[in-house]
mmCIF file of C-alpha atoms in Angstrom:
data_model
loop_
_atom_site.group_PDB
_atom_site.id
_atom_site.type_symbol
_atom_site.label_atom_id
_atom_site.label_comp_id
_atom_site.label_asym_id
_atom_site.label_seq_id
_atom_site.Cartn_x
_atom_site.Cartn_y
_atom_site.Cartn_z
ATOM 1 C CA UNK A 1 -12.196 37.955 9.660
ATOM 2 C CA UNK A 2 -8.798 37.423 11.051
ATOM 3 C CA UNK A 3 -6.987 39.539 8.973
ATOM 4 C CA UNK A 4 -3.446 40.441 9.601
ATOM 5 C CA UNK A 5 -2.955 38.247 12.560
ATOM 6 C CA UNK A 6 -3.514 35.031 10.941
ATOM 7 C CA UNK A 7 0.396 36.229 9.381
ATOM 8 C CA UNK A 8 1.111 37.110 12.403
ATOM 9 C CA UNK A 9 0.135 33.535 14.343
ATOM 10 C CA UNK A 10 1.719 32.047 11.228
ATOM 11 C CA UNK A 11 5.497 33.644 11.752
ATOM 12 C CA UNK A 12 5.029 32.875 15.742
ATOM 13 C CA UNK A 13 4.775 29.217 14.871
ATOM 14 C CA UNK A 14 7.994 29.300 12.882
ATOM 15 C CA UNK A 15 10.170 29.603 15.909
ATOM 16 C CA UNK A 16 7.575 28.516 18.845
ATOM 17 C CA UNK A 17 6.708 24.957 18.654
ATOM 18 C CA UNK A 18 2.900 24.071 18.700
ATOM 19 C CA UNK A 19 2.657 21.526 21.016
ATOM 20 C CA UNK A 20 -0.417 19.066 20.230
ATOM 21 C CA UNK A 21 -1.602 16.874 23.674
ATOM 22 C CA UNK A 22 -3.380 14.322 21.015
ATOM 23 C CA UNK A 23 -3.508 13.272 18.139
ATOM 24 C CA UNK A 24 -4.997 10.065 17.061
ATOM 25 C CA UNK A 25 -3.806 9.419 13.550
ATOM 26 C CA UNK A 26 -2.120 5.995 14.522
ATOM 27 C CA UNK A 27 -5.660 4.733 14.939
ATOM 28 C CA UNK A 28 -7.326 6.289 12.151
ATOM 29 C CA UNK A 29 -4.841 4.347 9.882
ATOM 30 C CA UNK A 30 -5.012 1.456 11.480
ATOM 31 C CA UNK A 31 -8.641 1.380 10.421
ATOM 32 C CA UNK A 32 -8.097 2.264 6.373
ATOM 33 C CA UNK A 33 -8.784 -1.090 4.867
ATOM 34 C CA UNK A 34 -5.288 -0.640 3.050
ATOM 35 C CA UNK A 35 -3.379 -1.030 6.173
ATOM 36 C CA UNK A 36 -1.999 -3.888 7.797
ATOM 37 C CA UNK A 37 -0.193 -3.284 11.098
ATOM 38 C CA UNK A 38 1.277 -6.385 11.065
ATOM 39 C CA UNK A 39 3.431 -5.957 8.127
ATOM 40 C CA UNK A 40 3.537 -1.645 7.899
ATOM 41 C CA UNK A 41 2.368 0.780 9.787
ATOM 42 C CA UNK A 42 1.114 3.395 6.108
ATOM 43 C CA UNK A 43 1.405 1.045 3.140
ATOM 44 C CA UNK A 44 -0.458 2.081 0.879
ATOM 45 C CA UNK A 45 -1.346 6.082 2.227
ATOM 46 C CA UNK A 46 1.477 8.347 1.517
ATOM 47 C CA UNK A 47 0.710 11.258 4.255
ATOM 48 C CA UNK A 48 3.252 13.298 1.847
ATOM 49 C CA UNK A 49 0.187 13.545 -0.608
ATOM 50 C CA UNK A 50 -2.947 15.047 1.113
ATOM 51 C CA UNK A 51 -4.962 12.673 2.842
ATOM 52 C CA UNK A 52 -8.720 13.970 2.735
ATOM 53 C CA UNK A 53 -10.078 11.040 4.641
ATOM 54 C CA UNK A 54 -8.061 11.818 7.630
ATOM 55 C CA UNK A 55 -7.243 15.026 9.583
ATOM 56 C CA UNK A 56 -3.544 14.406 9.637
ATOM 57 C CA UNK A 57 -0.966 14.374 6.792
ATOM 58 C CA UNK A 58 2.415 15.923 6.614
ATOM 59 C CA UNK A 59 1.140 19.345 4.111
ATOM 60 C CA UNK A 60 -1.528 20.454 6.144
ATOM 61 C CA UNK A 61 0.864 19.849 9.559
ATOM 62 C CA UNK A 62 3.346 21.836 8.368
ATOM 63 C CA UNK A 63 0.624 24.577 7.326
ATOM 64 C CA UNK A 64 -1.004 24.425 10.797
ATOM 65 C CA UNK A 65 2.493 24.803 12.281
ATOM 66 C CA UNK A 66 2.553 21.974 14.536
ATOM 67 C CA UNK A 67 6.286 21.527 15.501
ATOM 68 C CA UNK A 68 5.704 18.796 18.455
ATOM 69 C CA UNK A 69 3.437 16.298 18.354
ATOM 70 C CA UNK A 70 2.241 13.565 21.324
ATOM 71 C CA UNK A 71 0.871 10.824 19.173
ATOM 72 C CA UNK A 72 -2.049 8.625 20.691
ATOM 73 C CA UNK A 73 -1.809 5.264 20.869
ATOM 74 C CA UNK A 74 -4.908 4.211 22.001
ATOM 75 C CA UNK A 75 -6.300 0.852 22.911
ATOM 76 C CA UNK A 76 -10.265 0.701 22.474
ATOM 77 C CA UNK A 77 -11.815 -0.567 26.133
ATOM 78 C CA UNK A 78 -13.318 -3.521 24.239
ATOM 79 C CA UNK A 79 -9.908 -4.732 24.162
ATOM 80 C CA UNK A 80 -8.374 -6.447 27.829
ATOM 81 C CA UNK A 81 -5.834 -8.133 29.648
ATOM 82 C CA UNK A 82 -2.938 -9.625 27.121
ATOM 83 C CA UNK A 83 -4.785 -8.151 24.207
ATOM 84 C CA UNK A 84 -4.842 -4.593 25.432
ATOM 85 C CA UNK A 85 -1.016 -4.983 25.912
ATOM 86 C CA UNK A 86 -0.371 -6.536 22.903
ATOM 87 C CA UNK A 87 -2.405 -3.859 20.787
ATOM 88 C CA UNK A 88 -0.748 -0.910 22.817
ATOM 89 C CA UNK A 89 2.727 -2.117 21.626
ATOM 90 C CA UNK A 90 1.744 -2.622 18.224
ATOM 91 C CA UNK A 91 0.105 1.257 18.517
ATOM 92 C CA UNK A 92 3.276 2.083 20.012
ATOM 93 C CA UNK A 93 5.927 0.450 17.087
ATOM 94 C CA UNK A 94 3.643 1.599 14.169
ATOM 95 C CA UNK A 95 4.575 5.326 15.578
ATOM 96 C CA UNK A 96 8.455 4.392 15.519
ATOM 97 C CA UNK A 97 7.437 3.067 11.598
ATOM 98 C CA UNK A 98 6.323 6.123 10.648
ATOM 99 C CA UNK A 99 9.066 8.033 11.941
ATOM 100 C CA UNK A 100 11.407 5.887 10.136
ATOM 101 C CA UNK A 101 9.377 6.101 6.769
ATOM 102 C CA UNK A 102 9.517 9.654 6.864
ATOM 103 C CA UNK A 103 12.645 10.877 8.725
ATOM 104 C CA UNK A 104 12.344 14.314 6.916
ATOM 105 C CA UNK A 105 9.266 15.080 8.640
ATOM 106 C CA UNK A 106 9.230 12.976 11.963
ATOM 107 C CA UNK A 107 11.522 12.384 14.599
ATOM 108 C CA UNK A 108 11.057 10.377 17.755
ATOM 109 C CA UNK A 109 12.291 12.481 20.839
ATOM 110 C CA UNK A 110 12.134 10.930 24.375
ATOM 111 C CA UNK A 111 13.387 14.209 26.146
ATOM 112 C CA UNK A 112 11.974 18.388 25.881
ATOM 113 C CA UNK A 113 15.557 19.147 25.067
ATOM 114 C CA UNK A 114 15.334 16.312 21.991
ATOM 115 C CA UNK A 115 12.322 17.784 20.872
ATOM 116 C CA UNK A 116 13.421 21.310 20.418
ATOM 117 C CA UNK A 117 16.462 20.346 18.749
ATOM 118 C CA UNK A 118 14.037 18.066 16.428
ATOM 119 C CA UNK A 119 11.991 21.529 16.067
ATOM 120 C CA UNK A 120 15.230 23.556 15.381
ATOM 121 C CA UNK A 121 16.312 20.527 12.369
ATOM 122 C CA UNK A 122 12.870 21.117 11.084
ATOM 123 C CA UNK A 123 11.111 17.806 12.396
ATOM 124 C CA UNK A 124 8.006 17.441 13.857
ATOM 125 C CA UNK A 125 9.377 16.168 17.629
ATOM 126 C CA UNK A 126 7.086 13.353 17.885
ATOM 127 C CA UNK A 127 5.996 12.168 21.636
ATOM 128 C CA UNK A 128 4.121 8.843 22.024
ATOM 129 C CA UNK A 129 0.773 9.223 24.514
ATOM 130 C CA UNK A 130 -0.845 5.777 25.863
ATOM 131 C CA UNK A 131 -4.670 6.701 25.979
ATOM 132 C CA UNK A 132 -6.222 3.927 28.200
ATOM 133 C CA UNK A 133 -4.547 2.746 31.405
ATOM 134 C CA UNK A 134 -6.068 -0.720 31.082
ATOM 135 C CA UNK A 135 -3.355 -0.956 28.474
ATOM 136 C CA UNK A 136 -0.874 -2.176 30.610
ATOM 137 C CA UNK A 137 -3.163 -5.043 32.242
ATOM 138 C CA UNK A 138 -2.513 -3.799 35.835
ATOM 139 C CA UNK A 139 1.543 -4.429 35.690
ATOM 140 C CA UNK A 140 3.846 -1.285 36.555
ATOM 141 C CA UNK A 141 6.447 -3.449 34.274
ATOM 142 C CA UNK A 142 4.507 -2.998 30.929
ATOM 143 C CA UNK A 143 4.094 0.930 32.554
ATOM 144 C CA UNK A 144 7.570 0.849 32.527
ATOM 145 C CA UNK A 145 8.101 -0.539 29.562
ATOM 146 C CA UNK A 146 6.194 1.982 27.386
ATOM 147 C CA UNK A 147 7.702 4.403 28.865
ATOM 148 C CA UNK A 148 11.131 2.607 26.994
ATOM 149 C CA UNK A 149 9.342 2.713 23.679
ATOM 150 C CA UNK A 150 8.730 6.519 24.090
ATOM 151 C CA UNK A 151 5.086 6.919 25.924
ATOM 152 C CA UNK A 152 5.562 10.144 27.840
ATOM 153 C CA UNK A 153 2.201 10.493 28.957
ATOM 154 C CA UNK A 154 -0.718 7.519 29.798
ATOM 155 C CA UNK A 155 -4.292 8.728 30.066
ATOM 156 C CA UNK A 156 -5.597 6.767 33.488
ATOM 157 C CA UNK A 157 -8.976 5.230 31.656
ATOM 158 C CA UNK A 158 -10.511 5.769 28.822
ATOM 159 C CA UNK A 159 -14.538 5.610 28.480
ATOM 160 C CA UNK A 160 -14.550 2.865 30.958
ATOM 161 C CA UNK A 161 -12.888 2.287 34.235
ATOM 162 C CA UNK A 162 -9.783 0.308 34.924
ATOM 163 C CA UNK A 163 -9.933 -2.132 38.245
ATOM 164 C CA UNK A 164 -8.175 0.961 39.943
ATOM 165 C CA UNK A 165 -9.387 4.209 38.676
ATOM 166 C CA UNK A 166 -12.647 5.529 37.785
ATOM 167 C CA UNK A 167 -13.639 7.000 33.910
ATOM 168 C CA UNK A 168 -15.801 10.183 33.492
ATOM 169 C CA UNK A 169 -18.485 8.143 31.301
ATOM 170 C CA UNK A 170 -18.790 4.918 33.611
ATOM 171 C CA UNK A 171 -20.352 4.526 36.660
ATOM 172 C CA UNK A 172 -18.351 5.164 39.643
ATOM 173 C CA UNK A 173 -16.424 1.736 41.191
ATOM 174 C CA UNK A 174 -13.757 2.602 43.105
ATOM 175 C CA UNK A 175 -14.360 6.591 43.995
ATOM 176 C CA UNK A 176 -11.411 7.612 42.242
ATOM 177 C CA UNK A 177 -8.503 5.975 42.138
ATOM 178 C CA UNK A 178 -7.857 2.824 44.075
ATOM 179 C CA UNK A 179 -4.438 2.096 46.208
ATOM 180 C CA UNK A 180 -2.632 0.843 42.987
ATOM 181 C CA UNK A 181 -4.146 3.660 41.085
ATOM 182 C CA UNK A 182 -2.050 6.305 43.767
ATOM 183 C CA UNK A 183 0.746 3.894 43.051
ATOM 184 C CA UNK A 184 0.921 4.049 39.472
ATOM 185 C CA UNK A 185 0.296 7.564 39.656
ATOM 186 C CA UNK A 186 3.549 7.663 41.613
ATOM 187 C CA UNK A 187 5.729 5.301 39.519
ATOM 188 C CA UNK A 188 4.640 7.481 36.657
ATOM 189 C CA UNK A 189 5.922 10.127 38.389
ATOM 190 C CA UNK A 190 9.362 8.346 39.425
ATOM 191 C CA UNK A 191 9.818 7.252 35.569
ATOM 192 C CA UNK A 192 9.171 10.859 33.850
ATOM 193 C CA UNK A 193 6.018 10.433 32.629
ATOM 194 C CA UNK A 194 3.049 12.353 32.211
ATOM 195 C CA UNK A 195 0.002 11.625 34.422
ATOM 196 C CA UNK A 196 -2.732 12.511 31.927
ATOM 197 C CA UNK A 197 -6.090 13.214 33.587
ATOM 198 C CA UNK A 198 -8.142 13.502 30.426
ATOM 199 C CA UNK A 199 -10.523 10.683 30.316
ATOM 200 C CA UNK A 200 -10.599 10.348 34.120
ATOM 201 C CA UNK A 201 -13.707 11.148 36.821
ATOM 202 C CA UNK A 202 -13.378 14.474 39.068
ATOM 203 C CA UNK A 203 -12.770 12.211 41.969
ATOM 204 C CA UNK A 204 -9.968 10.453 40.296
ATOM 205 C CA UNK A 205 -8.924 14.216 38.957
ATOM 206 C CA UNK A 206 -8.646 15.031 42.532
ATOM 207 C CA UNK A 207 -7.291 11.846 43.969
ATOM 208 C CA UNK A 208 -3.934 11.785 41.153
ATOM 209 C CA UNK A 209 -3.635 15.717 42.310
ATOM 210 C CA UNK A 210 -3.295 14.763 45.815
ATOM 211 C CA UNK A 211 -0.369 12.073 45.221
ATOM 212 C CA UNK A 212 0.870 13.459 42.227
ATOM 213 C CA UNK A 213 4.860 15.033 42.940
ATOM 214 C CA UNK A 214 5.050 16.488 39.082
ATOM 215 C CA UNK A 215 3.023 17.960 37.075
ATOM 216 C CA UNK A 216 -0.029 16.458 35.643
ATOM 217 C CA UNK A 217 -1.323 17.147 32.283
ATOM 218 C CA UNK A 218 -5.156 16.807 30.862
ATOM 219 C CA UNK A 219 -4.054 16.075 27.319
ATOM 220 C CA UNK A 220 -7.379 16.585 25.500
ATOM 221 C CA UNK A 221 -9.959 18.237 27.909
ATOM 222 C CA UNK A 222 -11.947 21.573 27.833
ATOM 223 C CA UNK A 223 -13.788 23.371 30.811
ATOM 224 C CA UNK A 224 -16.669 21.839 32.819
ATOM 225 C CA UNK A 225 -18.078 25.507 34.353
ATOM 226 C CA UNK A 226 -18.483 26.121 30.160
ATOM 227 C CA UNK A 227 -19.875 23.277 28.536
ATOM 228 C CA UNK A 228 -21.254 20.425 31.209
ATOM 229 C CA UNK A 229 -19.652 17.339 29.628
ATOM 230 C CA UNK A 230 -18.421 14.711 31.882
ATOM 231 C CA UNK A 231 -15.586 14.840 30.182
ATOM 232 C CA UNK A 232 -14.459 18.270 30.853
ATOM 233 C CA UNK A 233 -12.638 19.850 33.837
ATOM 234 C CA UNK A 234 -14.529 21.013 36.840
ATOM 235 C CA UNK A 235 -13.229 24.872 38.211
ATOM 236 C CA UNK A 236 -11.588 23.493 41.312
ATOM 237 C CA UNK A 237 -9.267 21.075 39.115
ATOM 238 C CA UNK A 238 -8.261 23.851 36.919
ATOM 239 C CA UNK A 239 -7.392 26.282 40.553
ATOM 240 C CA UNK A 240 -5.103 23.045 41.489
ATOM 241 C CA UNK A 241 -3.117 23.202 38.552
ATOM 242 C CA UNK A 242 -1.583 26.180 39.665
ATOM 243 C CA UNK A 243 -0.006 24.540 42.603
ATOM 244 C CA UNK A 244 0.903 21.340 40.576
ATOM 245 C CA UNK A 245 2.473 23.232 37.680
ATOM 246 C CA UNK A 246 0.396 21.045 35.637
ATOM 247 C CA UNK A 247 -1.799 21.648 31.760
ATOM 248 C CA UNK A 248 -5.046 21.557 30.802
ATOM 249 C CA UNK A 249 -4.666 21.532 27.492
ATOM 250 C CA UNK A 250 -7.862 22.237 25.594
ATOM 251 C CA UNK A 251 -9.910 20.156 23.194
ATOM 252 C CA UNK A 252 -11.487 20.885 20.091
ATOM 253 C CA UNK A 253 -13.744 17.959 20.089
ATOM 254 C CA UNK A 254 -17.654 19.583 19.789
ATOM 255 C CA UNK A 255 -19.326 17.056 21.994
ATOM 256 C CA UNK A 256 -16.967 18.763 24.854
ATOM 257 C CA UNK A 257 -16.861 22.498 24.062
ATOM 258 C CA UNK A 258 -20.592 23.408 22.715
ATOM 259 C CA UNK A 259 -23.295 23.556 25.672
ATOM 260 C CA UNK A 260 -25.926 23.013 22.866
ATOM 261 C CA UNK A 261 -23.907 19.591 21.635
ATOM 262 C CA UNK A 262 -23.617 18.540 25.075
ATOM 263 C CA UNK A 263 -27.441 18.509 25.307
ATOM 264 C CA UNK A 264 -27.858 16.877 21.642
ATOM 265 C CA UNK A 265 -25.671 14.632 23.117
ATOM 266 C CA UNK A 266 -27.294 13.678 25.774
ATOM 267 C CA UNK A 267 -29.953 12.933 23.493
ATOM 268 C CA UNK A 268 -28.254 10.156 21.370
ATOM 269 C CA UNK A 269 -26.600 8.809 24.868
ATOM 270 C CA UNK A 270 -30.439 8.396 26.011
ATOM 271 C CA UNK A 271 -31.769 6.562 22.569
ATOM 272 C CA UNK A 272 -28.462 4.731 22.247
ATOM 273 C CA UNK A 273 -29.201 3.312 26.510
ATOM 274 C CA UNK A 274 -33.055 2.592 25.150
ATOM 275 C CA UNK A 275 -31.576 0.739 22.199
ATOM 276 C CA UNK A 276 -29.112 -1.604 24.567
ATOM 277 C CA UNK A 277 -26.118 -0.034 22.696
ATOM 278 C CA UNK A 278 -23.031 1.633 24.690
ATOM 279 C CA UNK A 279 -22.713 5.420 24.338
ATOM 280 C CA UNK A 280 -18.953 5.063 25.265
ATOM 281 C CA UNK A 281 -17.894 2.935 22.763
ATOM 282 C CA UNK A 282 -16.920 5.232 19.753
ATOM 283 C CA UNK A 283 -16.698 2.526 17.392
ATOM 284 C CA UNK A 284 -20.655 1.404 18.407
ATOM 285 C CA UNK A 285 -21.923 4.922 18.725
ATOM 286 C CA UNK A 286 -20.762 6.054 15.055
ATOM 287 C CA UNK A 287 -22.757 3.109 13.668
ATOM 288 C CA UNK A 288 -25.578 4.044 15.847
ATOM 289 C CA UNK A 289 -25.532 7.634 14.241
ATOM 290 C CA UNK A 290 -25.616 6.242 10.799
ATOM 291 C CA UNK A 291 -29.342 5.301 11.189
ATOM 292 C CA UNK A 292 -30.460 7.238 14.133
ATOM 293 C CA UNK A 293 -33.492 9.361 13.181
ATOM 294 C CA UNK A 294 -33.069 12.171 16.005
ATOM 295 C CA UNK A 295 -32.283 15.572 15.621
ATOM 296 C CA UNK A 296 -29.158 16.698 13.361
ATOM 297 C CA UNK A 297 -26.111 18.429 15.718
ATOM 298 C CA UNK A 298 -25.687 21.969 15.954
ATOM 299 C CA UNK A 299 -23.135 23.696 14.126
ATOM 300 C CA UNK A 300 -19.901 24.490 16.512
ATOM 301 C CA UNK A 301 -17.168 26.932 15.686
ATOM 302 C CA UNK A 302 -14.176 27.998 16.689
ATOM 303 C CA UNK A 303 -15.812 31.095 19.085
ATOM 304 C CA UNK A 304 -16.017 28.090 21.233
ATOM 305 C CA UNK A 305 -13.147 27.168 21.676
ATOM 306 C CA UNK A 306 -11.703 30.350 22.251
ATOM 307 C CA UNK A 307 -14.330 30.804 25.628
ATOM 308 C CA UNK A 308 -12.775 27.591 27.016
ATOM 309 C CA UNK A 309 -9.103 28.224 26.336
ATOM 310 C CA UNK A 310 -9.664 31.942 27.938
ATOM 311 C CA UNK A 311 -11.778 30.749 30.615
ATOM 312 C CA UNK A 312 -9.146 27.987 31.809
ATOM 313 C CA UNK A 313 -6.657 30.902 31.232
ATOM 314 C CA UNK A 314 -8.935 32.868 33.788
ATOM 315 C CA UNK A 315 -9.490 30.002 36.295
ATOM 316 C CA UNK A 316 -6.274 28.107 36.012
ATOM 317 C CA UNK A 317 -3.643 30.895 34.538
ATOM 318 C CA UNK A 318 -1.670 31.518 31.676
ATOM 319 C CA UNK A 319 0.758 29.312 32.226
ATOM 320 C CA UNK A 320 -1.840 26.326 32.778
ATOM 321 C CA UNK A 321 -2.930 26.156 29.983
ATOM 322 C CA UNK A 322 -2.368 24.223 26.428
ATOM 323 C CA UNK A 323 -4.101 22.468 23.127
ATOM 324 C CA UNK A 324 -4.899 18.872 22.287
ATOM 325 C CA UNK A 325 -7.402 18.946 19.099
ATOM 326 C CA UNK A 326 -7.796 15.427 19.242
ATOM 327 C CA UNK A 327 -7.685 15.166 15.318
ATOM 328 C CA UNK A 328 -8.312 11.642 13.856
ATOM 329 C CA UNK A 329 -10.111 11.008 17.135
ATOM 330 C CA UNK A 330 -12.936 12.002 16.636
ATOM 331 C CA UNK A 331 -16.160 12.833 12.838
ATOM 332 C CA UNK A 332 -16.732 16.287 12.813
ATOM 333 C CA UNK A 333 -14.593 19.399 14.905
ATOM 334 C CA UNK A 334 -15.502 23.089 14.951
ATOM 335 C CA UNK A 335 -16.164 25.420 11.710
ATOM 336 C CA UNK A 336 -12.370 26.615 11.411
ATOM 337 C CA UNK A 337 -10.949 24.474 13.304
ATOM 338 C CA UNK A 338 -11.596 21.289 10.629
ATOM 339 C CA UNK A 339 -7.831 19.774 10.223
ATOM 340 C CA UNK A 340 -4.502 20.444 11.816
ATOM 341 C CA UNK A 341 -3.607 22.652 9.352
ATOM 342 C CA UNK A 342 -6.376 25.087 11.043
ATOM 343 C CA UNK A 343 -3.766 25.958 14.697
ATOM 344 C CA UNK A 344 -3.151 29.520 12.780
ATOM 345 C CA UNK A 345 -6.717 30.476 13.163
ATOM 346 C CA UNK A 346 -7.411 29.711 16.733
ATOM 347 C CA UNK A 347 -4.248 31.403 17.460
ATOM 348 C CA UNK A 348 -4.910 34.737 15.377
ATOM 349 C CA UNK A 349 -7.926 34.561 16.962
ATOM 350 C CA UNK A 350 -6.263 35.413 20.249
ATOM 351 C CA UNK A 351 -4.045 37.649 19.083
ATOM 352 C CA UNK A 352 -7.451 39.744 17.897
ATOM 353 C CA UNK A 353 -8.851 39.713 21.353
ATOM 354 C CA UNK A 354 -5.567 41.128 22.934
ATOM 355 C CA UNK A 355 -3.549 38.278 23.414
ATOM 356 C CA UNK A 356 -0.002 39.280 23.935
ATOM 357 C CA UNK A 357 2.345 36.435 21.476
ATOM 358 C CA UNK A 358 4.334 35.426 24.563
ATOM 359 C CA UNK A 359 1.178 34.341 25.804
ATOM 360 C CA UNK A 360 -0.210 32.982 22.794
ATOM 361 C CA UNK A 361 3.348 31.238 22.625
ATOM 362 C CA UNK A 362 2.810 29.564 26.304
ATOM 363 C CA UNK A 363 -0.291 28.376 25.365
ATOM 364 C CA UNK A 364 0.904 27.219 21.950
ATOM 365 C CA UNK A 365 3.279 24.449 23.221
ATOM 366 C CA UNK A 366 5.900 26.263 25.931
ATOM 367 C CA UNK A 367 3.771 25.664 29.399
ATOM 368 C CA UNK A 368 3.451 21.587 27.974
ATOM 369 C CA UNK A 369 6.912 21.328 27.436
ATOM 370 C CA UNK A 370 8.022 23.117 30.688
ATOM 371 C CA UNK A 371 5.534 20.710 32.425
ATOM 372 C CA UNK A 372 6.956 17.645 30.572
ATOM 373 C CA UNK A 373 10.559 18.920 31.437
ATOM 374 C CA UNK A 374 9.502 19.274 35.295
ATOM 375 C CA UNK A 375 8.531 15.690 35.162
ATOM 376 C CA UNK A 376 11.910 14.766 34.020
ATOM 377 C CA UNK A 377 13.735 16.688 36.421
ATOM 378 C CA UNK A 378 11.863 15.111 39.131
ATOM 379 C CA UNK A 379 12.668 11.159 38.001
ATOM 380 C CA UNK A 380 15.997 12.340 37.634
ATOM 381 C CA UNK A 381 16.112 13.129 41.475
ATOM 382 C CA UNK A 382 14.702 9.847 42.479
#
C-alpha cells in the first residue's frame, strides 16, 4: 500500500531525528515480575533481544527510526505526597540505568544541541518527561530538582487533578490552574522546561497559555474537533500554538483518535461508574476489561491518525505540530501503527498524500526540538 515511500520515509529518518513526546517503557518494566527497581532498572530483559511483551526494545527502535526519545516517568495518581516523589525519582534514575547499561544505544542529553550530537554518534538522545505534576508534592524544589536529573518536560496532572490544576478526566476543582499552578507554570519556564499540556483540562490548556513565556508542548494528545475525547485538544488551543511557538504532538493511543472508540469508551467509563470502579485509573480499568461482558472495540488504523496529524497541521500549522505514540502506555494502538518500529509507515503515509519531506521532517522531530531549544534560550535570559 505504501510502496516506494515507505524507502523513502525510511532514508529521511537516517539524518532527521524522530522525535517521540512519550514513551512509557520505564513503567512497563517496572511492572515485568523480573524486575526490581530497587536493585536494576532491566535485569533480567535484555531490550537488545526483541521484547514481544512490550512495544519498546532497541531492534524495532532502530527500525522505526526513532533518533530522540522523551522517556516517561510516570507516577500513577494512586500514589501521593512523599511517595509520589519518591517513585518519580526512582522512575527518573532507572532511565539514567538504562542509559548506562546500554551506552551504544542510549545517551542521556539535557540540551537540543546534546541530542543532535547523540543523533549524529548514532544514539538514541534520550530526554526524561515527568507525567503527573502531583509528582513533586506541591514543592518548586523537587520541580527543580528533576529538572537536575534530566526531566525536560512535566505533564501538569495526570487522570486526576493536582491541588492546583485541573485533569481532563476529573471533575473540575479549581477552573484551571490555581495561583501556584501559574507559578509553576512560570518557574518551569525560568528553568528550561517543557510545560506539557497533555493530560490537562481546556481551562487549564488555556490558563498555562496565558502565563506561559516559552513554548508549551502537548506531549501525547490528538485533536478534540476529530475525535471528542476529553483528552484531546480543542480547535482554539491548537490556533494559540501559533502565537506560543508551542507542539501538539499527536497520539496514537485509539481511545483518543477513533470517534467510534471514543463512544465504546464511553461505554466501559459508564459500566465501570455503575460498578464503583474508577475509569481513570489504568491499572483498575484493564482489570475491569478482563471480565467485562460489553461490546468488543472497534478496529482503529493508522487512516486515523493521519486525519488528526493533518487536521492539527490545518488548524495549528506545520510547524505546530509533532508525534508522541505513547508506546508501553497504553494495550492495543492502531493497525500499522502496533510498535515503535511502525514511525516509517505513518510517515510514508504522508509522503503519499503530498507531503513535502521538509514537512514530514518538521513534524518528525524538528518543530519539538526547536520548541525545546526556545525554552532554553528563554531560562538562559532570566
Amino acid at each position: 500500500m505504501l510502496g516506494a515511500s515507505i524507502e523513502r520515509a525510511r532514508e529521511m529518518l537516517e539524518t532527521t531525528p524522530l522525535v517521540d513526546g512519550h514513551n512509557d517503557l520505564p513503567w512497563a518494566l517496572r511492572l515485568l515480575p523480573e524486575v526490581d527497581e530497587t536493585r536494576s532498572a532491566a535485569f533480567g530483559v535484555d531490550l537488545e533481544q526483541s521484547q514481544p511483551r512490550l512495544h519498546t526494545d532497541f531492534p524495532r527502535l532502530r527500525a522505526g527510526g526513532v533518533g530522540v526519545q522523551f522517556w516517561s516517568v510516570y507516577v500513577p495518581c494512586r500514589l501521593s505526597g512523599d511517595s509520589a516523589v519518591t517513585a518519580v525519582v526512582q522512575q527518573a534514575e532507572l532511565v539514567h540505568t538504562l542509559a548506562a547499561q546500554y551506552p551504544s544505544q542510549l545517551r542521556i542529553a539535557r540540551t537540543v544541541e546534546e541530542a543532535r550530537t547523540a543523533f549524529a554518534d548514532g544514539r538514541i538522545a534520550s530526554f526524561l518527561g515527568a507525567e503527573g505534576g502531583h509528582s513533586i508534592n506541591e514543592s518548586l524544589g523537587v520541580l527543580r530538582a528533576l529538572y537536575r536529573l534530566g526531566v525536560r518536560y512535566m505533564t501538569l496532572t495526570h487522570n486526576d487533578n493536582t491541588p492546583w490544576a485541573d485533569s481532563a478526566t476529573d471533575e473540575p476543582a479549581v477552573g484551571g490552574l490555581s495561583d501556584f499552578g501559574r507559578e509553576v507554570v512560570r518557574e518551569m519556564n525560568r528553568i528550561g522546561m517543557l510545560v506539557d499540556l497533555s493530560h490537562v483540562a481546556a481551562t487549564t490548556m488555556r490558563d498555562a497559555l496565558d502565563v506561559a513565556e516559552a513554548p508549551v508542548i502537548f506531549s501525547h494528545s490528538s485533536c478534540r474537533a476529530i475525535a471528542d475525547h476529553p483528552r484531546n485538544v480543542p480547535d482554539d488551543v491548537l490556533r494559540r500554538l501559533r502565537d506560543n511557538g508551542g507542539v501538539c504532538m499527536i497520539t496514537f493511543v485509539p481511545a483518543f483518535v477513533s470517534p467510534e472508540l471514543v463512544e465504546w469508551d464511553r461505554g466501559v467509563r459508564a459500566a465501570m461508574a455503575a460498578a464503583g470502579a474508577k475509569h481513570a485509573d489504568l491499572e483498575e480499568r484493564q482489570e475491569f476489561l478482563k471480565t467485562w461482558d460489553g461490546p468488543k472495540p472497534p478496529k482503529v488504523g493508522l487512516d486515523a491518525v493521519v486525519a488528526h496529524v493533518e487536521h492539527a497541521r490545518e488548524v495549528a500549522g506545520i510547524d505546530h505540530i509533532g508525534l508522541g505514540g505513547d508506546y508501553d502506555g497504553v494495550t492495543e494502538l492502531p493497525v500499522g501503527l502496533e510498535d515503535v518500529s511502525t514511525y516509517p509507515n505513518l510517515i510514508a503515509a504522508l509522503l503519499d498524500r503530498g507531503w513535502t519531506e521538509e514537512d514530514c521532517a518538521k513534524l518528525a522531530g524538528e518543530n519539538a526540538l526547536r520548541a525545546l531549544s526556545e525554552a532554553e534560550a528563554y531560562a538562559t535570559k532570566q
